[in-house]
mmCIF file of C-alpha atoms in Angstrom:
data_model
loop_
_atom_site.group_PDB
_atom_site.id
_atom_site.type_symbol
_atom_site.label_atom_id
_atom_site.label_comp_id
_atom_site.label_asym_id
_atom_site.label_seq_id
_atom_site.Cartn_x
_atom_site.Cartn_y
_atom_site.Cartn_z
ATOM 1 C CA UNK A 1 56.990 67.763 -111.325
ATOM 2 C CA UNK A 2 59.720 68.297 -108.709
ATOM 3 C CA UNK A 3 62.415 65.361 -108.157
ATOM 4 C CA UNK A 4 64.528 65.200 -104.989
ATOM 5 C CA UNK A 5 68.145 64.794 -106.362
ATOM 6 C CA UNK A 6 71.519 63.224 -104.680
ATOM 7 C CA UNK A 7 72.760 66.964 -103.578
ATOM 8 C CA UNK A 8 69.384 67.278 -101.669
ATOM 9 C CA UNK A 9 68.105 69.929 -103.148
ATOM 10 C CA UNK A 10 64.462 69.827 -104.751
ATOM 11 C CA UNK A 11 65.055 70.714 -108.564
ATOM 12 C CA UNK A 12 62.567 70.936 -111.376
ATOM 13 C CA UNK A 13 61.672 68.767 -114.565
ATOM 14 C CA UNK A 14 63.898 69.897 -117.413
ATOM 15 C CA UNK A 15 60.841 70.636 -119.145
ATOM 16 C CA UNK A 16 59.617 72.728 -116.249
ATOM 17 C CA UNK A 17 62.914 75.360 -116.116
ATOM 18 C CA UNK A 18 61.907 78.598 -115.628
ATOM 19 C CA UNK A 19 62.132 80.351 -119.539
ATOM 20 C CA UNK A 20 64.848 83.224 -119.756
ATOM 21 C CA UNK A 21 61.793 86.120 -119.929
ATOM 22 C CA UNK A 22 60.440 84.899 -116.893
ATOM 23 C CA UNK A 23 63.995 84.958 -115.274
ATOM 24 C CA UNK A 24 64.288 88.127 -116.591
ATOM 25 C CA UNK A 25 60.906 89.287 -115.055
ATOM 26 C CA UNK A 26 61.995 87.820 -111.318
ATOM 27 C CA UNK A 27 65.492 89.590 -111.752
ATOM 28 C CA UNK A 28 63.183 92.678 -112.356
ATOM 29 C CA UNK A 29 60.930 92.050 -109.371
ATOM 30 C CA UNK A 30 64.039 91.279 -106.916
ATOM 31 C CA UNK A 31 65.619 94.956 -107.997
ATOM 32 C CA UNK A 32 62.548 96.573 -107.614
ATOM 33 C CA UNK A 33 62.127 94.683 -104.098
ATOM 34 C CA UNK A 34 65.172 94.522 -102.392
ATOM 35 C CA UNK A 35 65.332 97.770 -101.090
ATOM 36 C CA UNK A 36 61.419 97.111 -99.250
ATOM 37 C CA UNK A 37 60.615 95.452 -96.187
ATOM 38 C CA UNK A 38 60.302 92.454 -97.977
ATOM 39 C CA UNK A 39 64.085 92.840 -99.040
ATOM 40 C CA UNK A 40 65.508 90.172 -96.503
ATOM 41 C CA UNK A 41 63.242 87.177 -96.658
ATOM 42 C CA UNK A 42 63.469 88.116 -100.767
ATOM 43 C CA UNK A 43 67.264 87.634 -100.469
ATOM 44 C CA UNK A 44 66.532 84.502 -99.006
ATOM 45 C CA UNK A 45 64.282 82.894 -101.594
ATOM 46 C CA UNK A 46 66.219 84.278 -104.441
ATOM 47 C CA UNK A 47 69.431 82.424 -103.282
ATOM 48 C CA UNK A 48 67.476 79.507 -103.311
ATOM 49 C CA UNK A 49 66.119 79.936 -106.592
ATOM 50 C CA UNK A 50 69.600 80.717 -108.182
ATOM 51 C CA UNK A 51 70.530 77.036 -106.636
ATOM 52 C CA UNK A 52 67.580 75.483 -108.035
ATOM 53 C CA UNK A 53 69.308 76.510 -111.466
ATOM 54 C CA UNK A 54 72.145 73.910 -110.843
ATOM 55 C CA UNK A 55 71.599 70.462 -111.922
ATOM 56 C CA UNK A 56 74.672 67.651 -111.562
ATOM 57 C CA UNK A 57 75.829 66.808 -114.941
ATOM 58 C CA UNK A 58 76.385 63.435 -113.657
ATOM 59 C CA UNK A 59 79.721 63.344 -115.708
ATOM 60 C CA UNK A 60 82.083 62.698 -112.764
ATOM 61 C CA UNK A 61 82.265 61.902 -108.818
ATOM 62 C CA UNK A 62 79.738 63.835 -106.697
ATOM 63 C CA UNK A 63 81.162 67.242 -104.549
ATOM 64 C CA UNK A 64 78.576 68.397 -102.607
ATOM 65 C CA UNK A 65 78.714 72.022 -101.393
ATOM 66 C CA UNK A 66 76.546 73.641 -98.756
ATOM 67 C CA UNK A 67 74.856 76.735 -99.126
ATOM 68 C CA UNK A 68 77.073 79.682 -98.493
ATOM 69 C CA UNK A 69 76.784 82.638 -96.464
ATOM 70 C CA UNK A 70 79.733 84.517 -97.747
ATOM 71 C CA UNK A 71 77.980 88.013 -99.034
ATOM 72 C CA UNK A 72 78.344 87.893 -102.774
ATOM 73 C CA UNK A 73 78.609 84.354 -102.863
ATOM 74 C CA UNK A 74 75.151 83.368 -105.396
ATOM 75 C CA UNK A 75 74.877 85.124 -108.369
ATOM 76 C CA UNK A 76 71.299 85.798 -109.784
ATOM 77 C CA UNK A 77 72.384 85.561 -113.366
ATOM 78 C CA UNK A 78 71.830 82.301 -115.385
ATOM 79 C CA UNK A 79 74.325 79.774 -115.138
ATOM 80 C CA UNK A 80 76.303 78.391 -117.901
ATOM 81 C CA UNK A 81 75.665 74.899 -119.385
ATOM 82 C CA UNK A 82 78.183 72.694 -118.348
ATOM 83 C CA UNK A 83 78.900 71.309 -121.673
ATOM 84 C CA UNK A 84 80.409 74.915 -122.057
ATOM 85 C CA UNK A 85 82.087 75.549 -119.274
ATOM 86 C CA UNK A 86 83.865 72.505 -119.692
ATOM 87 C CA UNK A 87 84.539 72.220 -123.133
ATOM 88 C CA UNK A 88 85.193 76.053 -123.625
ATOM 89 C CA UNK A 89 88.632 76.696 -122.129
ATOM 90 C CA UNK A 90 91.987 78.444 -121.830
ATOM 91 C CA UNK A 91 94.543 76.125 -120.228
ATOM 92 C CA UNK A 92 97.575 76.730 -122.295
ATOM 93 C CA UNK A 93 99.295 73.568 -120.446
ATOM 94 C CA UNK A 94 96.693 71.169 -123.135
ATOM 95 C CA UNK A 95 96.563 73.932 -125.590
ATOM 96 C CA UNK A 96 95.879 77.269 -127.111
ATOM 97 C CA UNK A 97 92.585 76.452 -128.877
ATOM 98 C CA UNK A 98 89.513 76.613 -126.905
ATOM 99 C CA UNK A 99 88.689 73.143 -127.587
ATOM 100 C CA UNK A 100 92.507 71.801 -126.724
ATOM 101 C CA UNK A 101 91.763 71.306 -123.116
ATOM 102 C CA UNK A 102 88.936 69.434 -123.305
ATOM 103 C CA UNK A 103 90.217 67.453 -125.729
ATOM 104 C CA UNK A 104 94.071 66.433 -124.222
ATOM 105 C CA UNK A 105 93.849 66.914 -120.536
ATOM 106 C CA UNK A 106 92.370 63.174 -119.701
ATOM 107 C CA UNK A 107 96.563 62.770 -120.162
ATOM 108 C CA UNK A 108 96.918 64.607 -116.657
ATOM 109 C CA UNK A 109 96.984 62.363 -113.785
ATOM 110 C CA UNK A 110 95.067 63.743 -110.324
ATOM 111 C CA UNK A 111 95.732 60.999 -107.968
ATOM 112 C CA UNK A 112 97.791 61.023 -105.955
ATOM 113 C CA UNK A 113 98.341 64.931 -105.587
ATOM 114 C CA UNK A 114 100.097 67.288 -102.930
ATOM 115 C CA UNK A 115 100.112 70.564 -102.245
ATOM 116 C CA UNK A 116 102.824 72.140 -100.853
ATOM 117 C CA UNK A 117 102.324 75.228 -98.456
ATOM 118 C CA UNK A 118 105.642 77.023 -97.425
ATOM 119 C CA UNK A 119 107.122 80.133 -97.333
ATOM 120 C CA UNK A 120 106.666 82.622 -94.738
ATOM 121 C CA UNK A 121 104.684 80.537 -92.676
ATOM 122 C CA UNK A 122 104.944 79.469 -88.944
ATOM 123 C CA UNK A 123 103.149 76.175 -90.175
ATOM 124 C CA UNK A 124 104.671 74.977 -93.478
ATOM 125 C CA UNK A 125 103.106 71.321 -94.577
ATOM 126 C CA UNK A 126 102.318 69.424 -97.817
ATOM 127 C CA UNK A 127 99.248 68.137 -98.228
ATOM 128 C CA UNK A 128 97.555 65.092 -99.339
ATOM 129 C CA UNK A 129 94.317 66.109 -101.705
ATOM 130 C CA UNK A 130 92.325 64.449 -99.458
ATOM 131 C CA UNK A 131 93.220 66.008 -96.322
ATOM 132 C CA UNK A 132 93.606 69.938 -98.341
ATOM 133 C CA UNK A 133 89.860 69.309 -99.176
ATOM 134 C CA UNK A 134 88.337 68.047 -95.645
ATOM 135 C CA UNK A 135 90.583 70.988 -93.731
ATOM 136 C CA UNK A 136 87.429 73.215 -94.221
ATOM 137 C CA UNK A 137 83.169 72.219 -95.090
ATOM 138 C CA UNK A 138 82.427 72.560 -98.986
ATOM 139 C CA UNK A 139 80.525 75.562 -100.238
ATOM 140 C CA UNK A 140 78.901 75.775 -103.318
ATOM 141 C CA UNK A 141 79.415 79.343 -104.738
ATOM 142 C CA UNK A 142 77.489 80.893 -108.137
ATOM 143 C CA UNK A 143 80.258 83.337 -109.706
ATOM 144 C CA UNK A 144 80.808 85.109 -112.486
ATOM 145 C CA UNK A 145 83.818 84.265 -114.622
ATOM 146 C CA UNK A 146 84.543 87.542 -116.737
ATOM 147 C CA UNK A 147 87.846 86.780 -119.195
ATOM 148 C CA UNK A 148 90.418 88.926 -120.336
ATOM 149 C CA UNK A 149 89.470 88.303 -124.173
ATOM 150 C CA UNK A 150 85.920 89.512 -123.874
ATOM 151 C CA UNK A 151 83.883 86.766 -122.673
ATOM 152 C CA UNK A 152 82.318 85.458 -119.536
ATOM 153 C CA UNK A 153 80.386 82.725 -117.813
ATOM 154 C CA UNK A 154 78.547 81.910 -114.987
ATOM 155 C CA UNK A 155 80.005 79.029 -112.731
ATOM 156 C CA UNK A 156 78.334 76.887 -109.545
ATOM 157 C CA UNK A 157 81.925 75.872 -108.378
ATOM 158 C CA UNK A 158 82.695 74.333 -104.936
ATOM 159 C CA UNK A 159 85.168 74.963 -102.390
ATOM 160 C CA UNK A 160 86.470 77.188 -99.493
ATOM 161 C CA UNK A 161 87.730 80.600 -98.783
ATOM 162 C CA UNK A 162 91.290 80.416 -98.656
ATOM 163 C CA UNK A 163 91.536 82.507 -95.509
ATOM 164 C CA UNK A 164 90.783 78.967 -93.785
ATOM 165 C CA UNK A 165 94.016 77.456 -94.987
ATOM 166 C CA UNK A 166 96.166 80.808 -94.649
ATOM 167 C CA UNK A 167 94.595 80.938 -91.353
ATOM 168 C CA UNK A 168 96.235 77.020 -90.690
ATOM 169 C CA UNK A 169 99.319 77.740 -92.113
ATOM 170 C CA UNK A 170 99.840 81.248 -89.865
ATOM 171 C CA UNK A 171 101.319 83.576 -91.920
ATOM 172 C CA UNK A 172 104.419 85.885 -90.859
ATOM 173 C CA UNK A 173 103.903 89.292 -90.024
ATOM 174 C CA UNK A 174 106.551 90.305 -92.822
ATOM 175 C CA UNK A 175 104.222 87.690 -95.671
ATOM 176 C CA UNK A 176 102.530 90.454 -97.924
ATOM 177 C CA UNK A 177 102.047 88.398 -101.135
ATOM 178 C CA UNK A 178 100.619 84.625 -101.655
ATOM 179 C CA UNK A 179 102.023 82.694 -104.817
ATOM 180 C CA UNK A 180 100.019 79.851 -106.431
ATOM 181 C CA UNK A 181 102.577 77.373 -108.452
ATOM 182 C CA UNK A 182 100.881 75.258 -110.782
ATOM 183 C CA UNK A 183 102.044 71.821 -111.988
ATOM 184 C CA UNK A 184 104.478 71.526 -115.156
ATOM 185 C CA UNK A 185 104.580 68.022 -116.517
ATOM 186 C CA UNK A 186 105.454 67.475 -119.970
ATOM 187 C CA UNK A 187 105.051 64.558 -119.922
ATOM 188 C CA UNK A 188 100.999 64.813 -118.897
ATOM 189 C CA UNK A 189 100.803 68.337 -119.725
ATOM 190 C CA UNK A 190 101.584 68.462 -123.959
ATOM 191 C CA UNK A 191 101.958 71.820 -124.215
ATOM 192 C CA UNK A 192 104.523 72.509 -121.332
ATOM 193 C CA UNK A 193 107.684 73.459 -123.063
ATOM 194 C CA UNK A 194 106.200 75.979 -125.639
ATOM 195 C CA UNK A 195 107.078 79.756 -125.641
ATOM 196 C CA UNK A 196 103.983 80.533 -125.321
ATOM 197 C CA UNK A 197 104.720 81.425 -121.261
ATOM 198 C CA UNK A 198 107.271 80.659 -118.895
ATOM 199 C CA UNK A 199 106.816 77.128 -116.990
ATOM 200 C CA UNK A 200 105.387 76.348 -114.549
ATOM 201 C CA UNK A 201 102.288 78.793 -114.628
ATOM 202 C CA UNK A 202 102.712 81.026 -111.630
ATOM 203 C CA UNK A 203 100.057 83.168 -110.080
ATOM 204 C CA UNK A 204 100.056 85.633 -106.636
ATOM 205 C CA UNK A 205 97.808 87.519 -104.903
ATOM 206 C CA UNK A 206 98.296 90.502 -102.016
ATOM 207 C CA UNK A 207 97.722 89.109 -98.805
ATOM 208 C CA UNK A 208 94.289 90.848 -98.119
ATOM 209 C CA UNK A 209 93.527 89.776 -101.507
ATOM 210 C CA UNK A 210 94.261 85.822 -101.012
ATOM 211 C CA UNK A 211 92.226 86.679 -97.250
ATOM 212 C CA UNK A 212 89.193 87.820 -99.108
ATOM 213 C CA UNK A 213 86.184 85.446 -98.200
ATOM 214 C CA UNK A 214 85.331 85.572 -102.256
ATOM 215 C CA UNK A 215 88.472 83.774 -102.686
ATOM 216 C CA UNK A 216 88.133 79.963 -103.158
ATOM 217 C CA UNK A 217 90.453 77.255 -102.899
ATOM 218 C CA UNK A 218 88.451 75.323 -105.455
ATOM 219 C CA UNK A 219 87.908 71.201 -106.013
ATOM 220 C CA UNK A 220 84.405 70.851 -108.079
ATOM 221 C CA UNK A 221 82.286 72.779 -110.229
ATOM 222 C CA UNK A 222 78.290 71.535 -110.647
ATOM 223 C CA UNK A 223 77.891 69.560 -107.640
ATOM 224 C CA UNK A 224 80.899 67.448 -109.024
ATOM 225 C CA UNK A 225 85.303 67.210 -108.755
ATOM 226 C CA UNK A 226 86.515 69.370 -111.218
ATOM 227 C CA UNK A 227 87.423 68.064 -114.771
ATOM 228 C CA UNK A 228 91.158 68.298 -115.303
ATOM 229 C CA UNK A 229 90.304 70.955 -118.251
ATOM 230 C CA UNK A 230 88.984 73.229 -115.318
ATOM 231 C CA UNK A 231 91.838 72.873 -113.793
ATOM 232 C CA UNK A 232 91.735 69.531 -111.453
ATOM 233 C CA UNK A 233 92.098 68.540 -109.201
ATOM 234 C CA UNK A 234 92.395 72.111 -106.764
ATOM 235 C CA UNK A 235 92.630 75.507 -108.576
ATOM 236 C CA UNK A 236 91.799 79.268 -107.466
ATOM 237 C CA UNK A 237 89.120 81.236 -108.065
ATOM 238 C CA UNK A 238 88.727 84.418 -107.569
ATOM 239 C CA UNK A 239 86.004 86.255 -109.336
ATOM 240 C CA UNK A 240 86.533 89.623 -109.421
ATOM 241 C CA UNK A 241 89.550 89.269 -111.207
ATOM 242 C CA UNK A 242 90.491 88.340 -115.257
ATOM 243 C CA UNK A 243 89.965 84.398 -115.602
ATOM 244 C CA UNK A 244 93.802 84.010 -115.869
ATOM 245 C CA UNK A 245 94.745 85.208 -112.648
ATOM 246 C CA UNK A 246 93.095 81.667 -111.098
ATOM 247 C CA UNK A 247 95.865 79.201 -110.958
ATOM 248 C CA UNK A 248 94.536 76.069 -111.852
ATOM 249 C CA UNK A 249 96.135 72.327 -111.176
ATOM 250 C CA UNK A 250 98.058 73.695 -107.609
ATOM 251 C CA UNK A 251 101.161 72.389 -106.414
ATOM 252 C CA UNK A 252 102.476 74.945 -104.488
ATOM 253 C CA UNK A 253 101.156 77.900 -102.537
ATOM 254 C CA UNK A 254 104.385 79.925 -101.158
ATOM 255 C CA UNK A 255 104.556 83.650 -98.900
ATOM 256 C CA UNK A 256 106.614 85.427 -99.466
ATOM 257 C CA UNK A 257 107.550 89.495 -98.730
ATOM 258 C CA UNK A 258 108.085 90.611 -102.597
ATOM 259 C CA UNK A 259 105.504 90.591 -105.185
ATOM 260 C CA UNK A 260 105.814 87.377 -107.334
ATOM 261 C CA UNK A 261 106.783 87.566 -110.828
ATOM 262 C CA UNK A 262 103.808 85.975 -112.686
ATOM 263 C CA UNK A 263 103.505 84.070 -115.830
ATOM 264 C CA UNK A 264 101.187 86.418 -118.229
ATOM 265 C CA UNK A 265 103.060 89.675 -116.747
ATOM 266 C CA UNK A 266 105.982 88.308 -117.489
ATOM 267 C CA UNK A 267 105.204 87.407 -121.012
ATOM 268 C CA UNK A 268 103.552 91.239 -122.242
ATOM 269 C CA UNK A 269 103.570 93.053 -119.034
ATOM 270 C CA UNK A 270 102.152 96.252 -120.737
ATOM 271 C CA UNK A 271 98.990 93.682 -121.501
ATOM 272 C CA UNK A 272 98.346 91.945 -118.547
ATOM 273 C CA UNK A 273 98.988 93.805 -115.231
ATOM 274 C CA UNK A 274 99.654 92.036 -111.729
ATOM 275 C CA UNK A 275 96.377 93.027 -110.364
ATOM 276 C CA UNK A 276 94.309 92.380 -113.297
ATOM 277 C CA UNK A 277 90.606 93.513 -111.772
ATOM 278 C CA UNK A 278 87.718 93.480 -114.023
ATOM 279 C CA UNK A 279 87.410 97.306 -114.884
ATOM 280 C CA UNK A 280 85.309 98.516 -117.466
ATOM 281 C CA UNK A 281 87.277 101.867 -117.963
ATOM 282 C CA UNK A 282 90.543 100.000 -117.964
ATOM 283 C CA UNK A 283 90.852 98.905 -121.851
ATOM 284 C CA UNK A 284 93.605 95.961 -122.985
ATOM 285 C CA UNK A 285 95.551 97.681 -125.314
ATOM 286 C CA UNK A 286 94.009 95.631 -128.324
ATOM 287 C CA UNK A 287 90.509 96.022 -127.309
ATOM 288 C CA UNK A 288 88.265 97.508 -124.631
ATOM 289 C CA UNK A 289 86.725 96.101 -122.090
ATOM 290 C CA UNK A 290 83.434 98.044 -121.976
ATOM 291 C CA UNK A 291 81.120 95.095 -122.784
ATOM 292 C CA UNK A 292 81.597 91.128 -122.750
ATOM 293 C CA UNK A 293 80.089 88.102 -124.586
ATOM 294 C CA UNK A 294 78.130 86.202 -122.288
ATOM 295 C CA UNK A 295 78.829 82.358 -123.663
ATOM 296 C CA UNK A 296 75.359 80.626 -124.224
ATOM 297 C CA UNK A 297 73.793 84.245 -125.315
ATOM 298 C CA UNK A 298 75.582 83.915 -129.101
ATOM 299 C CA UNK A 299 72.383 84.116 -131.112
ATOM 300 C CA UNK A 300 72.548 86.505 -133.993
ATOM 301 C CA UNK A 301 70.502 89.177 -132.122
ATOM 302 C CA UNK A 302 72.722 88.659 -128.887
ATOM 303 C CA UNK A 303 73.615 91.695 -127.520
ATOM 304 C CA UNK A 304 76.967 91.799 -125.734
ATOM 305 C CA UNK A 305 76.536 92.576 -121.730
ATOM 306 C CA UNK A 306 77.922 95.884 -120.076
ATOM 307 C CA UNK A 307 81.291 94.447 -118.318
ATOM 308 C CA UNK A 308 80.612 95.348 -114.528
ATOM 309 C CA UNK A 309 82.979 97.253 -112.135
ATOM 310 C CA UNK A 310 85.130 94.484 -110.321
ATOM 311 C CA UNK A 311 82.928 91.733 -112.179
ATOM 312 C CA UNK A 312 79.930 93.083 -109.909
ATOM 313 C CA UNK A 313 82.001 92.487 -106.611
ATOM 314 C CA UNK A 314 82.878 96.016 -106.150
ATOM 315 C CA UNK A 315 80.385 95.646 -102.556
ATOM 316 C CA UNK A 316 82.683 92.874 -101.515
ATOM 317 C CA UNK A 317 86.366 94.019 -102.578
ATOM 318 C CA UNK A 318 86.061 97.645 -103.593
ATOM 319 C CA UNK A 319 87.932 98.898 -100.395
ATOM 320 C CA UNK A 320 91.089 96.370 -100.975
ATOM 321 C CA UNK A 321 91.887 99.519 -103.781
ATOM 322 C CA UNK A 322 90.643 102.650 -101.681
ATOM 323 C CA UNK A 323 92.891 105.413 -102.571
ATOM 324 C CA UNK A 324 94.899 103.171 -105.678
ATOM 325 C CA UNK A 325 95.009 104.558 -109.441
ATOM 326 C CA UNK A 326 93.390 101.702 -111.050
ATOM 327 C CA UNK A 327 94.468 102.712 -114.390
ATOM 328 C CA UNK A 328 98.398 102.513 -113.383
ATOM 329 C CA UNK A 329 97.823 99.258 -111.120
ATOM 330 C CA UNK A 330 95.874 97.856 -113.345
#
């Protein structure tokens, strides 16, 4: 049985979800296909099937997102249940447990909320939520989320590229690095104030990093706003990067000429360098990074996943690093 849903797709019966072997199977069939004459009007079906995975949780207000033709944009692999990618978190501001965000961050308060743009810009402005997330048409984007301890996910978030709101704010031809500010309130945010890092959290990408069309200026995850333990009410994303290097609960996004100073470099910058791309052959010094832990595939004969080359965006972002060391700038 199909049922037509509020985000106007056509989903299945929860009874009627494809199994993970047969999954597996049309994963197998796609790869095998793709490179036929039948590889274009395959791309197009599997993209649709990858959205039919995506159900709304019905936990919070409704974000719809349109289908997106960014290349790279829809992930084949199985998305995560929501219960875990909203209850499994780091967001040191609530926390250091896992569990801590989801369990203090109904403290942090999401309306009203403005983000300020500035810097080396011909068009500084602060922004009212409202108007940041009608400057550009929502896209709904399947990405992998691979994080620096190990562990990854699969996420149907929704948002924007960035480039549309760098392309608003006109850059100056001397801005080479965008900083992302998040907010610091202790008195909404319980664990702002502890050594753990330096407040507020602070984040940057190079400019043809931030420009990327993989790069999202992110309000809602599952067809819905974003809980505040994912980082609401706007947060990056950009996937083929460590989970930490997506500032979550914006304030600020500031050019600038010099690369920023950000929060985990500062706090063990032999640990966590600036760039921070998923690399396979790149190791953190306390553990490698050869394979990752899927969350959701934790049964006792789960074997860990090989940890892909730029998080499997290497197509999309590979040449931002032509000719770098990725081993020094890692």
């Amino acid at each position: 049985m199909l049922i037509k849903r509020d985000d106007g797709f056509i989903h299945p019966n929860s009874s009627e979800i494809t199994s993970q072997a047969v999954y597996r199977d049309r994963r197998r069939l796609i790869q095998l296909m793709a490179g036929g004459a039948a590889g274009a009007a395959l791309a197009t079906w599997a993209s649709r099937d990858a959205l039919a995975q995506v159900t709304r949780p019905n936990k919070l207000a409704a974000l719809a997102g349109a289908k997106s033709a960014v290349p790279g944009a829809v992930t084949m692999d199985k998305v995560t249940d929501y219960k875990d990618a909203s209850g499994y978190n780091n967001f040191y501001e609530f926390g250091t447990d896992k569990a801590d965000p989801a369990k203090n961050a109904h403290t942090l308060k999401t309306t009203p909320w403005v983000v300020e743009v500035d810097g080396l810009v011909k068009k500084p402005a602060k922004y009212q939520l409202e108007d940041l997330i009608k400057l550009s048409a929502q896209e709904e984007r399947i990405y992998r989320l691979r994080c620096v301890e190990g562990w990854s996910m699969v996420i149907p978030w929704v948002g924007y590229s960035l480039s549309h709101l760098i392309q608003k704010a006109e850059p100056l031809g001397n801005a080479k690095y965008v900083e992302f500010i998040s907010l610091a309130d202790p008195k909404t945010m319980p664990f702002v104030g502890s050594r753990v890092l330096d407040w507020p959290y602070v984040e940057a990408l190079r400019m043809d990093e931030a420009m990327n069309p993989l790069t999202l200026l992110t309000f809602g995850m599952y067809g819905e706003v974003l809980p505040n333990q994912n980082g609401a009410p706007v947060r990056l994303v950009v996937p083929w990067k460590y989970g930490f290097k997506s500032g979550k609960s914006l304030v600020r996004i500031r050019f600038t000429d010099r690369e920023p100073k950000t929060a985990w470099n500062k706090a063990a910058a032999n640990e966590y360098g600036f760039y921070s791309n998923v690399n396979p052959d790149v190791d953190h010094p306390r553990w490698s990074q050869a394979t990752e832990r899927r969350i959701g595939e934790d049964g006792l004969f789960a074997k860990k996943r090989k940890t892909l080359m730029f998080n499997g965006y290497e197509a999309q972002v590979g040449q931002l690093y032509a000719g770098m060391d990725l081993k020094k700038n890692f």
